[in-house]
Coordinates of C-alpha atoms in Angstrom, one line a residue:
Chain W
M1 CA 39.0 -38.9 5.6
P2 CA 39.4 -35.1 5.7
S3 CA 42.9 -34.1 4.8
L4 CA 42.2 -30.7 6.4
Q5 CA 42.6 -30.6 10.3
D6 CA 42.7 -27.7 12.6
S7 CA 46.1 -28.6 13.9
S8 CA 47.8 -27.9 10.7
T9 CA 45.8 -25.7 8.6
T10 CA 46.3 -22.2 8.7
L11 CA 43.5 -19.5 8.1
A12 CA 45.2 -18.4 5.2
E13 CA 44.9 -21.8 3.5
L14 CA 40.9 -21.9 4.3
K15 CA 40.7 -18.3 2.9
E16 CA 42.4 -19.4 -0.4
R17 CA 40.0 -22.3 -0.8
V18 CA 36.8 -20.4 -0.2
L19 CA 38.1 -17.8 -2.6
A20 CA 39.0 -20.4 -5.1
F21 CA 35.6 -22.0 -5.1
A22 CA 33.9 -18.6 -5.3
R23 CA 36.2 -17.4 -8.2
E24 CA 35.3 -20.7 -10.3
R25 CA 31.6 -19.9 -10.0
D26 CA 31.9 -15.9 -10.5
W27 CA 30.3 -15.6 -7.1
E28 CA 32.7 -12.7 -6.2
Q29 CA 30.1 -10.3 -7.6
F30 CA 27.5 -11.4 -4.9
H31 CA 30.3 -11.4 -2.0
S32 CA 29.8 -7.8 -0.7
P33 CA 30.3 -7.2 3.0
K34 CA 26.8 -6.5 3.4
N35 CA 25.6 -9.7 1.9
L36 CA 28.1 -11.8 3.6
S37 CA 27.3 -10.6 6.9
M38 CA 23.9 -11.4 6.4
A39 CA 24.7 -14.7 5.3
L40 CA 27.0 -15.3 8.2
A41 CA 24.1 -14.1 10.6
A42 CA 21.6 -16.5 8.9
E43 CA 24.0 -19.5 9.4
A44 CA 24.6 -18.6 13.0
G45 CA 20.8 -18.6 13.4
E46 CA 20.6 -22.2 11.9
L47 CA 23.3 -23.4 14.4
M48 CA 21.5 -21.7 17.3
E49 CA 18.2 -23.8 16.2
H50 CA 19.8 -27.0 17.5
F51 CA 19.8 -25.7 20.9
L52 CA 16.5 -23.5 21.4
W53 CA 14.6 -25.7 24.0
A54 CA 17.6 -27.6 25.4
S55 CA 19.1 -26.3 28.7
P56 CA 22.7 -25.3 28.6
G57 CA 23.5 -28.6 30.1
E58 CA 21.4 -30.7 27.9
S59 CA 23.0 -28.7 24.7
S60 CA 26.3 -30.7 25.3
E61 CA 24.7 -33.9 25.1
V62 CA 22.7 -32.6 21.7
A63 CA 26.0 -32.0 20.2
L64 CA 27.2 -35.5 21.0
Q65 CA 24.3 -37.1 19.3
P66 CA 25.6 -38.5 16.0
Q67 CA 22.9 -37.1 13.4
K68 CA 22.8 -33.9 15.3
R69 CA 26.6 -33.6 15.4
A70 CA 26.8 -34.1 11.8
R71 CA 24.4 -31.2 11.2
I72 CA 26.0 -28.9 14.1
G73 CA 29.2 -29.4 12.3
E74 CA 27.9 -28.5 8.9
E75 CA 26.4 -25.2 10.4
L76 CA 29.7 -24.4 12.3
A77 CA 31.5 -25.0 8.8
D78 CA 29.0 -22.6 7.3
V79 CA 29.4 -19.9 9.9
V80 CA 33.2 -20.1 9.5
I81 CA 33.2 -20.1 5.6
Y82 CA 31.2 -17.0 5.6
A83 CA 33.6 -15.3 8.1
L84 CA 36.5 -16.3 5.8
E85 CA 34.8 -15.0 2.8
F86 CA 34.1 -11.7 4.7
A87 CA 37.6 -11.4 5.2
N88 CA 38.5 -12.2 1.8
A89 CA 36.1 -9.4 0.8
T90 CA 37.4 -6.8 3.1
G91 CA 41.1 -7.6 3.3
L92 CA 40.7 -8.1 7.1
D93 CA 43.3 -10.4 8.8
I94 CA 41.2 -12.6 11.2
A95 CA 44.1 -13.9 13.4
A96 CA 45.7 -10.3 13.7
N97 CA 42.1 -9.0 14.8
I98 CA 41.7 -12.0 17.0
E99 CA 44.9 -11.1 18.8
A100 CA 44.1 -7.5 19.3
K101 CA 40.6 -8.2 20.7
M102 CA 41.8 -10.7 23.1
Q103 CA 44.4 -8.0 24.4
A104 CA 41.3 -5.8 24.9
N105 CA 39.5 -8.5 26.5
A106 CA 42.4 -9.1 28.9
R107 CA 42.3 -5.4 30.0
K108 CA 38.5 -5.4 30.3
Y109 CA 38.1 -8.6 32.2
P110 CA 41.2 -8.9 34.5
I111 CA 41.3 -12.4 36.0
D112 CA 41.1 -11.4 39.5
K113 CA 37.7 -9.6 38.9
A114 CA 36.3 -11.8 36.1
R115 CA 36.9 -15.1 37.7
G116 CA 34.1 -17.2 37.6
R117 CA 31.8 -14.4 36.8
S118 CA 29.6 -13.8 33.5
A119 CA 28.9 -10.1 34.1
K120 CA 29.8 -7.8 31.3
Y121 CA 32.9 -5.8 32.2
T122 CA 30.9 -2.6 32.8
E123 CA 29.3 -4.4 35.6
L124 CA 32.3 -6.1 37.2
Chain R
M4 CA 52.1 -5.1 15.8
P5 CA 50.2 -8.3 15.9
S6 CA 52.3 -11.2 16.2
L7 CA 49.6 -13.5 14.8
Q8 CA 48.7 -13.5 11.3
D9 CA 46.4 -15.6 9.0
S10 CA 49.5 -16.6 6.9
S11 CA 50.8 -18.6 9.7
T12 CA 48.4 -19.2 12.4
T13 CA 46.5 -22.5 12.5
L14 CA 43.1 -23.0 13.9
A15 CA 44.4 -25.1 16.5
E16 CA 46.7 -22.4 17.9
L17 CA 43.7 -20.0 18.1
K18 CA 41.6 -22.5 19.7
E19 CA 44.2 -22.9 22.4
R20 CA 44.4 -19.3 22.9
V21 CA 40.8 -18.7 23.5
L22 CA 40.6 -21.9 25.6
A23 CA 43.5 -20.6 27.9
F24 CA 41.6 -17.3 28.2
A25 CA 38.4 -18.9 29.3
R26 CA 40.1 -21.2 31.6
E27 CA 42.0 -18.5 33.4
R28 CA 38.8 -17.0 34.3
D29 CA 36.8 -20.1 35.2
W30 CA 34.4 -19.4 32.2
E31 CA 34.2 -22.7 30.8
Q32 CA 31.1 -23.2 33.0
F33 CA 29.1 -20.7 31.0
H34 CA 30.3 -21.9 27.6
S35 CA 27.8 -24.7 26.8
P36 CA 26.9 -25.2 23.0
K37 CA 23.6 -23.2 23.5
N38 CA 25.1 -20.1 25.1
L39 CA 27.9 -20.1 22.6
S40 CA 25.8 -20.3 19.8
M41 CA 23.6 -17.5 21.2
A42 CA 26.7 -15.3 21.7
L43 CA 28.1 -16.1 18.0
A44 CA 24.7 -15.3 16.5
A45 CA 24.6 -11.8 18.6
E46 CA 27.9 -10.8 17.3
A47 CA 27.0 -11.7 13.7
G48 CA 24.1 -9.3 14.5
E49 CA 26.5 -6.7 15.5
L50 CA 28.8 -7.3 12.4
M51 CA 25.8 -6.9 10.3
E52 CA 24.4 -3.6 11.8
H53 CA 27.4 -1.6 10.1
F54 CA 25.8 -2.4 6.6
L55 CA 22.1 -2.1 7.4
W56 CA 21.2 0.7 5.1
A57 CA 24.3 0.6 2.7
S58 CA 23.8 -0.9 -0.7
P59 CA 26.0 -4.1 -1.4
G60 CA 28.2 -1.8 -3.4
E61 CA 28.4 0.8 -0.8
S62 CA 29.1 -1.7 1.8
S63 CA 32.6 -2.3 0.5
E64 CA 33.3 1.5 1.1
V65 CA 31.9 1.3 4.5
A66 CA 34.6 -1.5 5.3
L67 CA 37.5 0.8 4.2
Q68 CA 36.7 3.9 6.5
P69 CA 39.1 3.7 9.0
Q70 CA 36.9 4.0 12.0
K71 CA 34.4 1.7 10.9
R72 CA 37.1 -0.7 9.6
A73 CA 38.7 -0.9 13.0
R74 CA 35.1 -1.6 14.5
I75 CA 34.4 -4.2 11.9
G76 CA 37.7 -5.8 12.6
E77 CA 36.6 -6.2 16.2
E78 CA 33.0 -7.9 15.2
L79 CA 34.6 -10.2 12.9
A80 CA 37.1 -11.2 15.6
D81 CA 34.2 -11.6 18.1
V82 CA 32.4 -14.0 15.7
V83 CA 35.3 -16.2 15.1
I84 CA 36.3 -16.2 18.7
Y85 CA 33.0 -17.7 19.4
A86 CA 33.2 -20.0 16.6
L87 CA 36.6 -21.4 18.1
E88 CA 35.0 -21.7 21.6
F89 CA 31.9 -23.4 20.3
A90 CA 34.3 -25.8 18.7
N91 CA 36.3 -26.2 21.9
A92 CA 33.0 -27.0 23.8
T93 CA 32.0 -29.5 21.4
G94 CA 35.2 -31.2 20.0
L95 CA 34.5 -30.5 16.4
D96 CA 37.4 -30.0 14.1
I97 CA 36.8 -26.7 12.0
A98 CA 38.9 -27.3 9.0
A99 CA 37.7 -31.0 8.7
N100 CA 34.1 -29.8 8.6
I101 CA 34.8 -27.0 6.1
E102 CA 36.6 -29.4 3.8
A103 CA 33.6 -31.8 4.0
K104 CA 31.2 -29.0 3.5
M105 CA 33.0 -27.5 0.5
Q106 CA 32.9 -30.8 -1.0
A107 CA 29.3 -31.3 -0.5
N108 CA 28.9 -27.6 -2.0
A109 CA 30.9 -28.7 -5.1
R110 CA 28.5 -31.5 -5.8
K111 CA 25.4 -29.1 -5.0
Y112 CA 26.8 -26.2 -7.3
P113 CA 28.6 -27.8 -10.3
I114 CA 30.7 -25.0 -11.9
D115 CA 28.7 -25.0 -15.2
K116 CA 25.5 -24.6 -13.6
A117 CA 26.3 -22.4 -10.8
R118 CA 28.5 -19.8 -12.8
G119 CA 27.4 -16.3 -12.2
R120 CA 24.4 -17.5 -10.5
S121 CA 23.0 -16.8 -6.7
A122 CA 20.3 -19.3 -6.8
K123 CA 20.0 -22.1 -4.4
Y124 CA 20.9 -25.4 -5.7
T125 CA 17.5 -26.5 -5.5
E126 CA 16.7 -24.0 -8.0
L127 CA 19.5 -24.3 -10.5
Chain O
M12 CA 1.9 7.4 30.5
P13 CA 1.6 5.6 27.4
S14 CA -1.5 6.1 25.5
L15 CA -0.9 2.9 23.4
Q16 CA -1.7 -0.6 25.0
D17 CA -2.0 -3.9 23.7
S18 CA -5.3 -4.4 25.1
S19 CA -6.7 -1.8 22.5
T20 CA -4.1 -1.1 19.8
T21 CA -4.4 -3.2 16.5
L22 CA -1.5 -4.0 14.1
A23 CA -2.9 -1.6 11.5
E24 CA -2.6 1.4 13.9
L25 CA 1.0 0.7 14.8
K26 CA 1.7 -0.1 10.9
E27 CA 0.2 3.4 10.3
R28 CA 2.5 5.0 13.2
V29 CA 5.7 3.6 11.8
L30 CA 4.9 4.3 8.3
A31 CA 4.1 8.1 9.3
F32 CA 7.5 8.2 10.9
A33 CA 9.4 6.9 8.0
R34 CA 7.4 9.0 5.5
E35 CA 8.2 12.2 7.3
R36 CA 11.8 11.5 7.3
D37 CA 11.8 10.2 3.6
W38 CA 13.0 6.8 4.8
E39 CA 10.9 4.6 2.6
Q40 CA 14.0 4.7 0.2
F41 CA 16.0 2.6 2.6
H42 CA 13.2 0.3 3.7
S43 CA 13.7 -2.6 1.2
P44 CA 12.7 -6.0 2.4
K45 CA 16.5 -6.9 2.4
N46 CA 17.4 -4.2 4.7
L47 CA 14.6 -4.7 6.7
S48 CA 15.0 -8.2 7.3
M49 CA 18.7 -7.4 8.3
A50 CA 17.6 -4.6 10.9
L51 CA 15.0 -7.0 12.5
A52 CA 17.6 -9.8 12.9
A53 CA 20.2 -7.3 14.1
E54 CA 17.5 -6.0 16.8
A55 CA 16.8 -9.8 17.9
G56 CA 20.4 -10.3 18.3
E57 CA 20.4 -7.3 20.8
L58 CA 17.4 -8.7 22.5
M59 CA 19.2 -12.0 23.1
E60 CA 22.2 -10.3 24.3
H61 CA 20.7 -9.8 27.7
F62 CA 20.3 -13.3 28.2
L63 CA 23.6 -15.1 26.9
W64 CA 24.9 -16.5 30.1
A65 CA 22.0 -16.7 32.2
S66 CA 20.3 -20.1 32.6
P67 CA 16.7 -20.1 31.1
G68 CA 15.4 -19.8 34.7
E69 CA 17.8 -17.1 35.6
S70 CA 16.6 -15.1 32.3
S71 CA 13.0 -14.7 33.8
E72 CA 14.5 -12.8 36.7
V73 CA 16.9 -10.8 34.4
A74 CA 13.7 -9.4 32.5
L75 CA 12.4 -8.2 35.9
Q76 CA 15.6 -6.1 37.1
P77 CA 14.0 -2.5 36.5
Q78 CA 17.3 -1.2 34.5
K79 CA 17.3 -4.4 32.3
R80 CA 13.6 -4.4 32.0
A81 CA 13.7 -0.8 30.3
R82 CA 16.3 -2.0 27.8
I83 CA 14.6 -5.3 27.1
G84 CA 11.2 -3.4 26.5
E85 CA 13.4 -1.2 24.0
E86 CA 14.9 -4.1 22.2
L87 CA 11.6 -5.9 21.9
A88 CA 9.9 -2.6 20.6
D89 CA 12.9 -2.3 17.9
V90 CA 12.1 -5.9 16.7
V91 CA 8.4 -5.2 16.2
I92 CA 8.8 -2.1 14.9
Y93 CA 11.0 -3.5 12.0
A94 CA 8.3 -6.5 11.9
L95 CA 5.8 -3.8 11.1
E96 CA 8.0 -1.9 8.5
F97 CA 8.5 -5.1 6.9
A98 CA 4.9 -5.9 6.8
N99 CA 4.4 -2.3 5.2
A100 CA 7.2 -2.9 2.6
T101 CA 5.8 -6.0 1.5
G102 CA 1.9 -5.6 1.9
L103 CA 1.6 -8.7 4.0
D104 CA -0.9 -8.8 6.8
I105 CA 0.6 -10.0 9.9
A106 CA -2.5 -11.3 11.8
A107 CA -3.7 -13.2 8.7
N108 CA -0.2 -14.6 8.4
I109 CA -0.2 -15.5 12.0
E110 CA -3.5 -17.3 11.9
A111 CA -2.5 -19.3 9.1
K112 CA 0.7 -20.2 10.7
M113 CA -0.9 -21.2 13.9
Q114 CA -3.5 -23.5 11.9
A115 CA -0.5 -25.1 10.5
N116 CA 1.3 -25.5 13.6
A117 CA -1.9 -27.4 15.1
R118 CA -1.8 -29.8 12.6
K119 CA 2.1 -30.2 12.9
Y120 CA 1.8 -30.3 16.7
P121 CA -1.5 -32.1 17.7
I122 CA -2.1 -31.9 21.5
D123 CA -1.9 -35.3 22.6
K124 CA 1.5 -36.0 20.8
A125 CA 3.2 -32.6 21.6
R126 CA 2.1 -32.2 25.3
G127 CA 5.2 -31.3 27.4
R128 CA 7.6 -32.1 24.5
S129 CA 9.9 -29.7 22.9
A130 CA 10.6 -32.0 20.3
K131 CA 10.6 -30.9 16.3
Y132 CA 7.4 -32.2 14.6
T133 CA 9.5 -34.3 12.5
E134 CA 10.7 -36.0 15.6
L135 CA 7.5 -36.4 17.4
Chain B
M12 CA -10.2 -17.3 4.4
P13 CA -8.3 -15.8 7.4
S14 CA -10.7 -14.4 10.1
L15 CA -8.0 -12.3 11.6
Q16 CA -6.7 -9.3 9.9
D17 CA -4.4 -6.4 11.0
S18 CA -7.1 -3.8 10.6
S19 CA -9.3 -5.2 13.5
T20 CA -6.9 -7.3 15.6
T21 CA -5.4 -6.1 18.8
L22 CA -1.9 -7.2 20.1
A23 CA -3.6 -8.7 23.3
E24 CA -6.0 -10.8 21.0
L25 CA -2.9 -12.6 19.5
K26 CA -1.0 -12.7 22.7
E27 CA -3.8 -14.5 24.0
R28 CA -3.9 -16.9 20.9
V29 CA -0.3 -17.9 21.4
L30 CA -0.8 -18.3 25.2
A31 CA -3.6 -20.6 24.6
F32 CA -1.7 -22.7 22.3
A33 CA 1.4 -23.0 24.7
R34 CA -0.7 -23.7 27.4
E35 CA -2.6 -26.6 25.6
R36 CA 0.6 -28.2 24.8
D37 CA 2.3 -27.5 28.3
W38 CA 4.8 -25.6 26.6
E39 CA 5.2 -22.6 29.0
Q40 CA 7.9 -24.6 30.7
F41 CA 10.1 -24.0 27.6
H42 CA 9.3 -20.4 27.3
S43 CA 11.9 -18.7 29.2
P44 CA 12.9 -15.2 27.9
K45 CA 16.1 -16.7 27.0
N46 CA 14.9 -19.3 25.0
L47 CA 12.3 -17.2 23.2
S48 CA 15.0 -14.4 22.4
M49 CA 16.8 -17.5 20.6
A50 CA 13.8 -18.6 18.8
L51 CA 12.9 -15.2 17.6
A52 CA 16.4 -14.5 16.4
A53 CA 16.6 -17.9 14.6
E54 CA 13.2 -17.1 12.9
A55 CA 14.7 -13.6 12.0
G56 CA 17.6 -15.3 10.4
E57 CA 15.3 -17.5 8.1
L58 CA 13.5 -14.4 7.1
M59 CA 16.7 -12.8 6.0
E60 CA 17.7 -16.0 4.1
H61 CA 15.1 -15.1 1.5
F62 CA 17.2 -11.7 0.5
L63 CA 20.8 -12.6 0.9
W64 CA 21.9 -12.4 -2.5
A65 CA 19.2 -9.9 -3.9
S66 CA 19.9 -6.1 -4.1
P67 CA 17.7 -4.1 -1.9
G68 CA 15.6 -3.4 -5.1
E69 CA 15.5 -6.9 -6.2
S70 CA 14.4 -7.8 -2.6
S71 CA 10.9 -6.2 -3.3
E72 CA 10.4 -8.4 -6.2
V73 CA 11.3 -11.6 -4.5
A74 CA 8.6 -10.4 -1.9
L75 CA 6.2 -10.6 -4.7
Q76 CA 6.8 -14.0 -6.3
P77 CA 3.9 -16.1 -5.2
Q78 CA 5.8 -19.1 -3.8
K79 CA 8.3 -16.9 -1.9
R80 CA 5.7 -14.6 -0.5
A81 CA 3.8 -17.5 0.9
R82 CA 7.1 -18.6 2.8
I83 CA 8.0 -15.2 3.7
G84 CA 4.7 -14.5 5.2
E85 CA 5.4 -17.5 7.2
E86 CA 8.6 -16.5 8.4
L87 CA 7.3 -13.1 9.4
A88 CA 4.5 -14.9 11.3
D89 CA 7.0 -16.9 13.2
V90 CA 8.9 -13.8 14.2
V91 CA 5.9 -12.0 15.2
I92 CA 4.5 -15.0 17.3
Y93 CA 7.9 -15.5 19.2
A94 CA 7.9 -11.6 20.1
L95 CA 4.3 -12.1 21.3
E96 CA 5.3 -15.0 23.4
F97 CA 8.3 -13.3 24.7
A98 CA 6.0 -10.4 25.7
N99 CA 3.6 -13.0 27.4
A100 CA 6.5 -14.4 29.4
T101 CA 8.2 -11.2 30.6
G102 CA 4.6 -9.3 31.0
L103 CA 6.0 -6.3 28.7
D104 CA 3.3 -4.7 26.9
I105 CA 4.5 -4.1 23.2
A106 CA 2.2 -1.2 22.2
A107 CA 3.5 0.8 25.2
N108 CA 7.0 0.0 24.6
I109 CA 6.7 0.8 20.8
E110 CA 5.0 4.3 21.8
A111 CA 8.0 5.1 24.1
K112 CA 10.7 3.9 21.6
M113 CA 9.2 6.1 18.8
Q114 CA 9.1 9.1 21.0
A115 CA 12.6 8.5 21.7
N116 CA 13.4 7.9 18.2
A117 CA 11.8 11.4 17.1
R118 CA 14.0 13.1 19.5
K119 CA 17.0 11.3 18.1
Y120 CA 16.1 11.8 14.7
P121 CA 14.6 15.3 14.3
I122 CA 12.9 15.5 10.8
D123 CA 14.8 18.4 9.4
K124 CA 18.3 16.6 10.4
A125 CA 17.2 13.0 9.4
R126 CA 15.3 13.6 6.0
G127 CA 16.6 11.4 3.4
R128 CA 19.8 10.3 5.6
S129 CA 20.3 6.9 6.7
A130 CA 23.2 7.6 9.1
K131 CA 22.8 6.8 13.0
Y132 CA 21.7 9.6 15.2
T133 CA 25.2 10.0 16.4
E134 CA 26.5 10.7 13.2
L135 CA 23.9 13.3 11.9

C-alpha cells in the first residue's frame, strides 16, 4: 500500500523525497537544468509511446488495461520526478508558477471565446 | 503574490484547479491520454530549448537570468499542468505512483553501488 | 524555386551543406551528439505542436492549410537538418543505418502477421 | 554489407522504400501526420537517452563505443524513417524545405554576427 496520495501530499514533500534520494547517491552533480530537462523530455517521450497508434478515444481504453496502466503510471511518475528535480535544481516553486500560468491562461482563453474550441489563443 | 506554494499545496488541489479550468471551457473532450501526452512532450521540448547549447554547468546560470527564469518557470508550469491533466484523464494518483517508482529505483540503484555514478542500473 | 529536390538530392549532399553552414559560423564546437540530440528532440516537439488537438484524420487537413503547411515544412526541415548534423558529428551513415533497421523491422513484422495491425512486434 | 549509402542514396529512394514497407503491411491507415509526428518525437527521445548524463564532450565518446554506436545508429535511423514517412503522408519535399530553411537561417545568422556564438538570432 502506498502511503503517499495526491489528496494529502504536498509538492514540497515530494521535492524533499527526490532530493534525499539524489543526495544519498551523490547524484546532484549530474542534476543540472540541462540534463534534467533532457531526462524529462525523454520520459515524456516514453509516456507518449503507449498511445502512438491509438485514436484519442482508444487511448482512454489503453490507459485502463491493467498491464499498460502499470507502465503508464511509471512513466508518469518518471516525468513528475524529473520535474521535481528540475525545480530543486533551479529553486523554482512549481505551485506558484502554475498559479501564475493559469492566471495568464485565463486571460488568453476567456471562457466565452474559448468554450469548446481547441484553437490557440492567437486564433480565437 | 501567488497564493499557492509548494510548501502547502497538495497535488489534489492542483488537479482540481486544472480540472475546473478545463471544464469551464468544455475542453475535457480534447483531453484524451494521447493528446495530453503529446502536449506534455511538446512542452518538455520547449523547456529544453533554453539549454540546448549551454554546458550543464552554464545551464544553472541560464536558469538564474531573470528574463529566462520567468520563461523557464512558465515552461515548467506547462509541463506539470499537462501531467496533472493526464492524471485527471486517466484517474492515476501521481504521489502513489512516485512512491512506488522510487521504491523500485531504490532496489535498482542501491546506495553503495550507485554512489557518484550515472550509469544505468543494468550497467552498474 | 528551390534547386534541391528529394528526387535528385543525396543525403551526402545535404550533409555537406549543413556542415559548410556550421563551419562558416564556427558552430561545430556546439555540435556535440548530446546537444544535437536535444535540438532534434526540441524540433520534433515543435512539429508535433501543430497536431496536438486534431484527430489523426483532421491532422491530414491541417497539413494542407497553406499557412500551417509552410510552418510544418519548416519544422520538418529543422528535424532533418539536426539529424544530418548528428550524422556529421558522429560519422554515422544514415542510409546504411536505415537499410539495416528496415531489414530488422521486416523480421520483427512479417507481412502476414503485421498486416493491418498497429501492435508492437512483442504483442503480435 | 549495406547496399545503401548516404553518398549515393537520394531522399526519394528512401521515401519509396519506407512507403513500400508500410503499404505491404497496410499501415498507411495509421500514418496520419499526428501519429507520425508523435512517433518521430518519441524516437528523438530515445536517441537523446544515450546522452542524458554525459557532458557534451563525453557524448562524442559515447557515440564511439561499439555497443552504444550500434544502438545510436538504430535510433537515428528510426528518427529519419519517421521523418520520411511524415513527408510521404503530407507530400512535403524534404530537400526543398531544407534549402528554404537554410536560406532563411543564412539571413537570420549572418556569418560576421553569428561566428562562434550560440545565441538565438533574436539575441545576436
